[in-house]
Amino acid sequence: MKKWFAVIGNPISHSLSPNMHDTWLKQLNIDASYIPIHVEQDQLEQAVESLKLLGCSGWNVTVPFKEAIIPFLDDVDDSAKGIGAVNTVVRTLDNKYVGYNTDGLGFIESLGYILPEHNILLIGAGGAARGIAHAFERLGFTQITIANRTLEKAIVLVDELQTGQALTLDEAENNLNKFDIIIQTTPLGMKSSEASLPIQLNRLKENAIVADIVYNPLVTPFIEEAKKYNVRTINGLGMLVHQGALAFSYWNGVIPDTDGMIQQLIEQIGGNYVNR
Ligand code: ATR
């Protein structure tokens, strides 16, 4: 049977994943398709059963189902267990469906060459920050700082990781020169009307890397501010493309072209990408 993949979510119509995966499938001459599926909030279980019944070869899971899908899967890999969220489902040779999480590792791959000695600052302590923090921890990074508006949430995440430290946003701002990699994971900057920054960057270390996981707009106010200090900046397309590439490799056994895809998406969505 021809292989087919999917992404389930709600809403799903603006997802960039179908275009990305279709392009990779074509580039690598894999005879398969990838379709977006809108799932009603209260019909996740039926949707998962249908995907299994129809022999889906694997699928991505996006908002709001990443946590809720876990009970409906046959097994969950360690990458997803720790954070309690799945973004990729893989069909095994004996037709079991196993949940993985490629978001955190995908994000880290988008940073390029980095070292476990690097001092990481994550701004935010929500679902996205958890995924990234756990992936860093699994890779052996120990200097992980979580700074959050609500300090208690940062403390909970640090306790979970059993490494690193929690700070307030003010403390992070005042100690910014201690960090090699600064990662903005809050939704601040997603709306053009909300052009504020979670922290000021005037104490940025020379040679720091500044990343934002938001990719709409492509250049967030945080990235724009970082560029003033001539440091390397990474926009959220890196995470989108690399989490997709990892999922693709789990399904098809081959790693697709990530750099080309980031370029293609920049050209395709253009400007500062707003298409809600
Ligand atoms: P996600 O799952 O996308 O990470 P989330 O779980 O809602 O989203 O988490 C949002 C994160 O952004 C939280 O860390 C939140 O801080 P609080 O824990 O204090 O709520 C942070 N956040 C949201 N709006 C913010 C703002 N205006 N300023 C600073 N941090 C903000």
mmCIF file of C-alpha atoms and ligand atoms in Angstrom:
data_model
loop_
_atom_site.group_PDB
_atom_site.id
_atom_site.type_symbol
_atom_site.label_atom_id
_atom_site.label_comp_id
_atom_site.label_asym_id
_atom_site.label_seq_id
_atom_site.Cartn_x
_atom_site.Cartn_y
_atom_site.Cartn_z
ATOM 1 C CA MET A 1 0.000 0.000 0.000
ATOM 2 C CA LYS A 2 1.203 3.514 -0.765
ATOM 3 C CA LYS A 3 2.520 5.204 2.381
ATOM 4 C CA TRP A 4 0.625 8.185 3.706
ATOM 5 C CA PHE A 5 1.319 10.569 6.559
ATOM 6 C CA ALA A 6 -0.763 13.220 8.270
ATOM 7 C CA VAL A 7 -0.764 16.081 10.741
ATOM 8 C CA ILE A 8 -3.679 16.391 13.149
ATOM 9 C CA GLY A 9 -4.603 19.568 14.992
ATOM 10 C CA ASN A 10 -7.200 22.256 15.502
ATOM 11 C CA PRO A 11 -6.841 24.642 13.751
ATOM 12 C CA ILE A 12 -4.741 23.021 11.018
ATOM 13 C CA SER A 13 -5.362 24.957 7.799
ATOM 14 C CA HIS A 14 -2.332 27.253 8.232
ATOM 15 C CA SER A 15 0.100 24.437 9.032
ATOM 16 C CA LEU A 16 3.298 24.615 6.974
ATOM 17 C CA SER A 17 4.016 20.906 7.561
ATOM 18 C CA PRO A 18 2.101 19.423 4.565
ATOM 19 C CA ASN A 19 3.999 21.588 2.110
ATOM 20 C CA MET A 20 7.315 20.848 3.825
ATOM 21 C CA HIS A 21 6.845 17.056 3.923
ATOM 22 C CA ASP A 22 5.421 16.871 0.378
ATOM 23 C CA THR A 23 8.484 18.719 -0.901
ATOM 24 C CA TRP A 24 10.856 16.345 0.894
ATOM 25 C CA LEU A 25 8.957 13.263 -0.286
ATOM 26 C CA LYS A 26 9.246 14.490 -3.896
ATOM 27 C CA GLN A 27 12.923 15.435 -3.521
ATOM 28 C CA LEU A 28 13.732 11.960 -2.237
ATOM 29 C CA ASN A 29 11.486 10.106 -4.705
ATOM 30 C CA ILE A 30 9.392 8.549 -1.958
ATOM 31 C CA ASP A 31 5.957 7.568 -3.227
ATOM 32 C CA ALA A 32 3.831 8.854 -0.340
ATOM 33 C CA SER A 33 1.621 11.769 0.630
ATOM 34 C CA TYR A 34 1.137 13.921 3.731
ATOM 35 C CA ILE A 35 -2.252 15.406 4.544
ATOM 36 C CA PRO A 36 -3.577 17.906 7.109
ATOM 37 C CA ILE A 37 -6.526 16.632 9.172
ATOM 38 C CA HIS A 38 -8.721 18.900 11.263
ATOM 39 C CA VAL A 39 -9.873 17.038 14.388
ATOM 40 C CA GLU A 40 -12.701 18.257 16.607
ATOM 41 C CA GLN A 41 -11.696 18.817 20.221
ATOM 42 C CA ASP A 42 -13.893 16.000 21.539
ATOM 43 C CA GLN A 43 -13.125 13.494 18.773
ATOM 44 C CA LEU A 44 -9.441 12.809 19.271
ATOM 45 C CA GLU A 45 -9.918 9.164 20.265
ATOM 46 C CA GLN A 46 -12.091 8.447 17.221
ATOM 47 C CA ALA A 47 -9.600 10.247 14.988
ATOM 48 C CA VAL A 48 -6.673 8.174 16.314
ATOM 49 C CA GLU A 49 -8.645 4.932 15.918
ATOM 50 C CA SER A 50 -9.481 5.932 12.334
ATOM 51 C CA LEU A 51 -5.858 6.724 11.500
ATOM 52 C CA LYS A 52 -4.840 3.301 12.850
ATOM 53 C CA LEU A 53 -7.677 1.518 11.029
ATOM 54 C CA LEU A 54 -6.824 3.181 7.739
ATOM 55 C CA GLY A 55 -3.162 2.209 8.115
ATOM 56 C CA CYS A 56 -1.656 5.685 8.392
ATOM 57 C CA SER A 57 2.132 5.301 8.130
ATOM 58 C CA GLY A 58 2.773 7.943 10.805
ATOM 59 C CA TRP A 59 1.512 11.363 11.778
ATOM 60 C CA ASN A 60 2.385 14.623 13.463
ATOM 61 C CA VAL A 61 0.366 16.022 16.326
ATOM 62 C CA THR A 62 -0.022 19.714 16.930
ATOM 63 C CA VAL A 63 -1.988 22.047 19.199
ATOM 64 C CA PRO A 64 -4.137 21.187 21.159
ATOM 65 C CA PHE A 65 -3.590 17.410 21.138
ATOM 66 C CA LYS A 66 0.068 16.872 22.062
ATOM 67 C CA GLU A 67 -0.692 15.806 25.649
ATOM 68 C CA ALA A 68 -4.192 14.403 25.151
ATOM 69 C CA ILE A 69 -3.122 11.853 22.524
ATOM 70 C CA ILE A 70 -0.878 9.848 24.865
ATOM 71 C CA PRO A 71 -3.549 7.463 26.278
ATOM 72 C CA PHE A 72 -4.602 6.475 22.750
ATOM 73 C CA LEU A 73 -1.137 5.340 21.628
ATOM 74 C CA ASP A 74 0.350 1.854 22.035
ATOM 75 C CA ASP A 75 3.582 3.148 23.541
ATOM 76 C CA VAL A 76 5.485 6.369 24.209
ATOM 77 C CA ASP A 77 9.224 6.850 23.716
ATOM 78 C CA ASP A 78 11.394 8.423 26.451
ATOM 79 C CA SER A 79 11.693 11.628 24.383
ATOM 80 C CA ALA A 80 7.981 12.215 24.944
ATOM 81 C CA LYS A 81 7.490 10.502 28.306
ATOM 82 C CA GLY A 82 9.500 13.031 30.347
ATOM 83 C CA ILE A 83 7.609 16.025 29.033
ATOM 84 C CA GLY A 84 4.258 14.295 28.616
ATOM 85 C CA ALA A 85 3.754 15.549 25.059
ATOM 86 C CA VAL A 86 3.891 13.828 21.656
ATOM 87 C CA ASN A 87 4.368 15.565 18.303
ATOM 88 C CA THR A 88 5.225 12.539 16.151
ATOM 89 C CA VAL A 89 3.619 9.103 15.924
ATOM 90 C CA VAL A 90 5.569 6.280 14.308
ATOM 91 C CA ARG A 91 4.107 2.986 13.075
ATOM 92 C CA THR A 92 6.311 0.038 14.002
ATOM 93 C CA LEU A 93 6.854 -3.058 11.851
ATOM 94 C CA ASP A 94 4.277 -4.927 13.944
ATOM 95 C CA ASN A 95 1.725 -2.129 13.424
ATOM 96 C CA LYS A 96 1.991 -0.536 16.839
ATOM 97 C CA TYR A 97 1.786 3.250 17.061
ATOM 98 C CA VAL A 98 4.480 4.847 19.225
ATOM 99 C CA GLY A 99 4.630 8.507 20.298
ATOM 100 C CA TYR A 100 7.847 10.547 20.093
ATOM 101 C CA ASN A 101 8.686 14.174 20.670
ATOM 102 C CA THR A 102 11.010 15.802 18.136
ATOM 103 C CA ASP A 103 10.294 19.452 19.081
ATOM 104 C CA GLY A 104 13.072 19.916 21.648
ATOM 105 C CA LEU A 105 15.746 17.957 19.802
ATOM 106 C CA GLY A 106 14.679 19.607 16.541
ATOM 107 C CA PHE A 107 15.121 23.004 18.117
ATOM 108 C CA ILE A 108 18.585 22.110 19.425
ATOM 109 C CA GLU A 109 19.611 20.825 15.976
ATOM 110 C CA SER A 110 18.539 24.161 14.511
ATOM 111 C CA LEU A 111 21.196 25.875 16.661
ATOM 112 C CA GLY A 112 24.016 24.137 14.773
ATOM 113 C CA TYR A 113 27.271 23.352 16.561
ATOM 114 C CA ILE A 114 26.957 23.889 20.308
ATOM 115 C CA LEU A 115 28.684 22.337 23.314
ATOM 116 C CA PRO A 116 27.385 20.805 26.560
ATOM 117 C CA GLU A 117 29.546 23.387 28.380
ATOM 118 C CA HIS A 118 27.441 26.179 26.964
ATOM 119 C CA ASN A 119 25.340 28.115 29.420
ATOM 120 C CA ILE A 120 21.696 28.051 28.318
ATOM 121 C CA LEU A 121 19.009 30.593 29.229
ATOM 122 C CA LEU A 122 15.423 29.658 28.447
ATOM 123 C CA ILE A 123 12.898 32.474 28.762
ATOM 124 C CA GLY A 124 9.477 31.036 29.605
ATOM 125 C CA ALA A 125 8.390 27.872 31.382
ATOM 126 C CA GLY A 126 5.412 26.716 29.292
ATOM 127 C CA GLY A 127 5.040 23.627 27.133
ATOM 128 C CA ALA A 128 7.562 24.725 24.511
ATOM 129 C CA ALA A 129 10.216 25.552 27.112
ATOM 130 C CA ARG A 130 9.675 22.191 28.823
ATOM 131 C CA GLY A 131 10.240 20.302 25.584
ATOM 132 C CA ILE A 132 13.461 22.166 24.860
ATOM 133 C CA ALA A 133 14.740 22.013 28.464
ATOM 134 C CA HIS A 134 14.197 18.246 28.653
ATOM 135 C CA ALA A 135 15.954 17.735 25.318
ATOM 136 C CA PHE A 136 18.985 19.723 26.557
ATOM 137 C CA GLU A 137 19.017 17.689 29.757
ATOM 138 C CA ARG A 138 18.842 14.399 27.827
ATOM 139 C CA LEU A 139 21.824 15.537 25.741
ATOM 140 C CA GLY A 140 23.899 16.089 28.893
ATOM 141 C CA PHE A 141 23.679 19.869 29.231
ATOM 142 C CA THR A 142 23.757 20.835 32.912
ATOM 143 C CA GLN A 143 23.914 24.636 32.818
ATOM 144 C CA ILE A 144 20.272 25.259 32.052
ATOM 145 C CA THR A 145 18.599 28.355 33.479
ATOM 146 C CA ILE A 146 14.853 28.874 33.269
ATOM 147 C CA ALA A 147 13.671 32.476 33.653
ATOM 148 C CA ASN A 148 9.956 33.070 33.869
ATOM 149 C CA ARG A 149 7.472 35.810 34.707
ATOM 150 C CA THR A 150 5.993 33.429 37.277
ATOM 151 C CA LEU A 151 9.054 32.185 39.170
ATOM 152 C CA GLU A 152 7.204 29.199 40.709
ATOM 153 C CA LYS A 153 6.693 27.643 37.266
ATOM 154 C CA ALA A 154 10.395 27.945 36.507
ATOM 155 C CA ILE A 155 11.179 26.258 39.836
ATOM 156 C CA VAL A 156 8.840 23.362 39.003
ATOM 157 C CA LEU A 157 10.612 22.849 35.667
ATOM 158 C CA VAL A 158 14.080 22.958 37.246
ATOM 159 C CA ASP A 159 12.948 20.382 39.832
ATOM 160 C CA GLU A 160 11.745 18.148 37.004
ATOM 161 C CA LEU A 161 15.071 18.433 35.195
ATOM 162 C CA GLN A 162 17.037 17.848 38.408
ATOM 163 C CA THR A 163 19.598 20.304 37.114
ATOM 164 C CA GLY A 164 19.926 24.021 36.405
ATOM 165 C CA GLN A 165 18.436 27.035 38.146
ATOM 166 C CA ALA A 166 15.312 29.189 38.116
ATOM 167 C CA LEU A 167 15.390 32.993 37.864
ATOM 168 C CA THR A 168 12.979 35.878 37.606
ATOM 169 C CA LEU A 169 13.013 37.798 34.325
ATOM 170 C CA ASP A 170 14.737 40.720 36.075
ATOM 171 C CA GLU A 171 17.470 38.454 37.418
ATOM 172 C CA ALA A 172 18.006 36.984 33.947
ATOM 173 C CA GLU A 173 18.225 40.445 32.414
ATOM 174 C CA ASN A 174 20.771 41.603 34.994
ATOM 175 C CA ASN A 175 22.939 38.494 34.534
ATOM 176 C CA LEU A 176 22.594 38.163 30.776
ATOM 177 C CA ASN A 177 26.349 38.251 30.114
ATOM 178 C CA LYS A 178 26.659 34.802 31.760
ATOM 179 C CA PHE A 179 24.705 33.054 28.987
ATOM 180 C CA ASP A 180 25.956 31.669 25.678
ATOM 181 C CA ILE A 181 22.582 30.705 24.214
ATOM 182 C CA ILE A 182 19.388 32.639 24.924
ATOM 183 C CA ILE A 183 16.086 31.142 23.847
ATOM 184 C CA GLN A 184 12.816 33.071 23.802
ATOM 185 C CA THR A 185 9.882 30.610 24.178
ATOM 186 C CA THR A 186 6.994 32.875 25.245
ATOM 187 C CA PRO A 187 4.285 33.979 22.809
ATOM 188 C CA LEU A 188 5.448 37.617 23.217
ATOM 189 C CA GLY A 189 6.065 39.091 19.793
ATOM 190 C CA MET A 190 3.592 36.852 17.958
ATOM 191 C CA LYS A 191 1.155 39.707 17.597
ATOM 192 C CA SER A 192 2.492 42.855 16.036
ATOM 193 C CA SER A 193 0.473 44.897 18.538
ATOM 194 C CA GLU A 194 2.390 43.242 21.350
ATOM 195 C CA ALA A 195 5.843 44.424 20.420
ATOM 196 C CA SER A 196 7.379 44.179 23.882
ATOM 197 C CA LEU A 197 10.387 42.126 24.940
ATOM 198 C CA PRO A 198 10.402 39.651 27.865
ATOM 199 C CA ILE A 199 13.868 40.988 28.865
ATOM 200 C CA GLN A 200 16.196 43.749 27.667
ATOM 201 C CA LEU A 201 19.324 42.575 25.862
ATOM 202 C CA ASN A 202 21.821 45.309 26.701
ATOM 203 C CA ARG A 203 23.982 42.973 28.796
ATOM 204 C CA LEU A 204 24.276 40.419 26.004
ATOM 205 C CA LYS A 205 27.596 38.542 25.861
ATOM 206 C CA GLU A 206 29.719 38.923 22.743
ATOM 207 C CA ASN A 207 29.299 35.794 20.544
ATOM 208 C CA ALA A 208 26.040 34.814 22.220
ATOM 209 C CA ILE A 209 23.407 33.028 20.137
ATOM 210 C CA VAL A 210 19.871 34.403 20.392
ATOM 211 C CA ALA A 211 16.943 32.265 19.269
ATOM 212 C CA ASP A 212 13.191 32.745 19.184
ATOM 213 C CA ILE A 213 10.843 29.809 18.660
ATOM 214 C CA VAL A 214 8.160 32.104 17.197
ATOM 215 C CA TYR A 215 8.221 32.106 13.369
ATOM 216 C CA ASN A 216 5.277 34.339 12.698
ATOM 217 C CA PRO A 217 6.473 37.036 12.368
ATOM 218 C CA LEU A 218 9.758 35.670 11.033
ATOM 219 C CA VAL A 219 11.652 38.486 12.705
ATOM 220 C CA THR A 220 10.197 38.952 16.163
ATOM 221 C CA PRO A 221 10.913 42.087 18.216
ATOM 222 C CA PHE A 222 13.300 39.915 20.287
ATOM 223 C CA ILE A 223 15.305 38.856 17.219
ATOM 224 C CA GLU A 224 15.229 42.405 15.882
ATOM 225 C CA GLU A 225 16.648 43.688 19.160
ATOM 226 C CA ALA A 226 19.351 40.972 19.238
ATOM 227 C CA LYS A 227 20.484 41.882 15.710
ATOM 228 C CA LYS A 228 21.466 45.336 17.010
ATOM 229 C CA TYR A 229 24.220 43.626 19.023
ATOM 230 C CA ASN A 230 25.635 41.748 16.010
ATOM 231 C CA VAL A 231 25.151 38.318 17.528
ATOM 232 C CA ARG A 232 23.993 35.199 15.682
ATOM 233 C CA THR A 233 20.203 35.021 15.647
ATOM 234 C CA ILE A 234 17.972 32.044 14.866
ATOM 235 C CA ASN A 235 14.317 32.417 14.001
ATOM 236 C CA GLY A 236 11.563 29.890 14.736
ATOM 237 C CA LEU A 237 11.632 28.321 11.263
ATOM 238 C CA GLY A 238 14.702 26.372 12.377
ATOM 239 C CA MET A 239 12.698 24.537 15.012
ATOM 240 C CA LEU A 240 9.759 23.942 12.682
ATOM 241 C CA VAL A 241 11.968 22.494 9.950
ATOM 242 C CA HIS A 242 14.245 20.423 12.197
ATOM 243 C CA GLN A 243 11.414 18.866 14.237
ATOM 244 C CA GLY A 244 9.816 17.949 10.893
ATOM 245 C CA ALA A 245 13.077 16.546 9.541
ATOM 246 C CA LEU A 246 13.505 14.305 12.573
ATOM 247 C CA ALA A 247 9.931 13.023 12.225
ATOM 248 C CA PHE A 248 10.576 12.451 8.506
ATOM 249 C CA SER A 249 13.710 10.448 9.301
ATOM 250 C CA TYR A 250 11.872 8.281 11.853
ATOM 251 C CA TRP A 251 9.244 7.450 9.206
ATOM 252 C CA ASN A 252 11.408 7.125 6.109
ATOM 253 C CA GLY A 253 14.884 6.294 7.395
ATOM 254 C CA VAL A 254 16.501 9.257 5.641
ATOM 255 C CA ILE A 255 17.262 12.807 6.785
ATOM 256 C CA PRO A 256 15.873 15.424 4.380
ATOM 257 C CA ASP A 257 17.433 18.758 3.378
ATOM 258 C CA THR A 258 16.857 21.202 6.247
ATOM 259 C CA ASP A 259 18.877 24.234 5.068
ATOM 260 C CA GLY A 260 17.167 24.219 1.676
ATOM 261 C CA MET A 261 13.776 23.928 3.344
ATOM 262 C CA ILE A 262 14.413 26.904 5.642
ATOM 263 C CA GLN A 263 15.377 28.975 2.577
ATOM 264 C CA GLN A 264 12.337 27.745 0.650
ATOM 265 C CA LEU A 265 9.978 28.666 3.495
ATOM 266 C CA ILE A 266 11.547 32.119 3.890
ATOM 267 C CA GLU A 267 11.008 32.755 0.163
ATOM 268 C CA GLN A 268 7.546 31.198 0.181
ATOM 269 C CA ILE A 269 6.109 32.981 3.186
ATOM 270 C CA GLY A 270 8.229 36.040 2.576
ATOM 271 C CA GLY A 271 8.407 39.380 4.357
ATOM 272 C CA ASN A 272 7.439 39.129 7.932
ATOM 273 C CA TYR A 273 4.831 36.376 7.382
ATOM 274 C CA VAL A 274 1.406 37.115 8.797
ATOM 275 C CA ASN A 275 -1.359 34.873 7.463
ATOM 276 C CA ARG A 276 -3.613 33.899 10.318
HETATM 277 P P1 ATR B 1 3.531 27.183 25.289
HETATM 278 O O1 ATR B 1 2.916 25.850 25.553
HETATM 279 O O2 ATR B 1 3.373 27.645 23.863
HETATM 280 O O3 ATR B 1 4.946 27.267 25.743
HETATM 281 P P2 ATR B 1 2.253 28.292 27.617
HETATM 282 O O4 ATR B 1 2.307 26.947 28.235
HETATM 283 O O5 ATR B 1 0.982 29.037 27.654
HETATM 284 O O6 ATR B 1 2.675 28.245 26.085
HETATM 285 O O7 ATR B 1 3.429 29.162 28.260
HETATM 286 C C1 ATR B 1 3.567 30.479 27.957
HETATM 287 C C2 ATR B 1 4.858 30.997 28.599
HETATM 288 O O8 ATR B 1 5.019 32.344 28.178
HETATM 289 C C3 ATR B 1 4.831 31.018 30.106
HETATM 290 O O9 ATR B 1 6.140 30.839 30.591
HETATM 291 C C4 ATR B 1 4.352 32.445 30.397
HETATM 292 O O10 ATR B 1 4.736 32.962 31.656
HETATM 293 P P3 ATR B 1 3.862 32.648 32.974
HETATM 294 O O11 ATR B 1 4.238 31.273 33.426
HETATM 295 O O12 ATR B 1 4.262 33.710 33.933
HETATM 296 O O13 ATR B 1 2.419 32.750 32.551
HETATM 297 C C5 ATR B 1 5.058 33.196 29.311
HETATM 298 N N1 ATR B 1 4.386 34.468 28.977
HETATM 299 C C6 ATR B 1 3.201 34.619 28.360
HETATM 300 N N2 ATR B 1 2.917 35.941 28.209
HETATM 301 C C7 ATR B 1 3.968 36.613 28.740
HETATM 302 C C8 ATR B 1 4.285 38.003 28.906
HETATM 303 N N3 ATR B 1 3.443 38.965 28.485
HETATM 304 N N4 ATR B 1 5.459 38.324 29.504
HETATM 305 C C9 ATR B 1 6.312 37.371 29.953
HETATM 306 N N5 ATR B 1 6.073 36.043 29.833
HETATM 307 C C10 ATR B 1 4.917 35.672 29.243
#
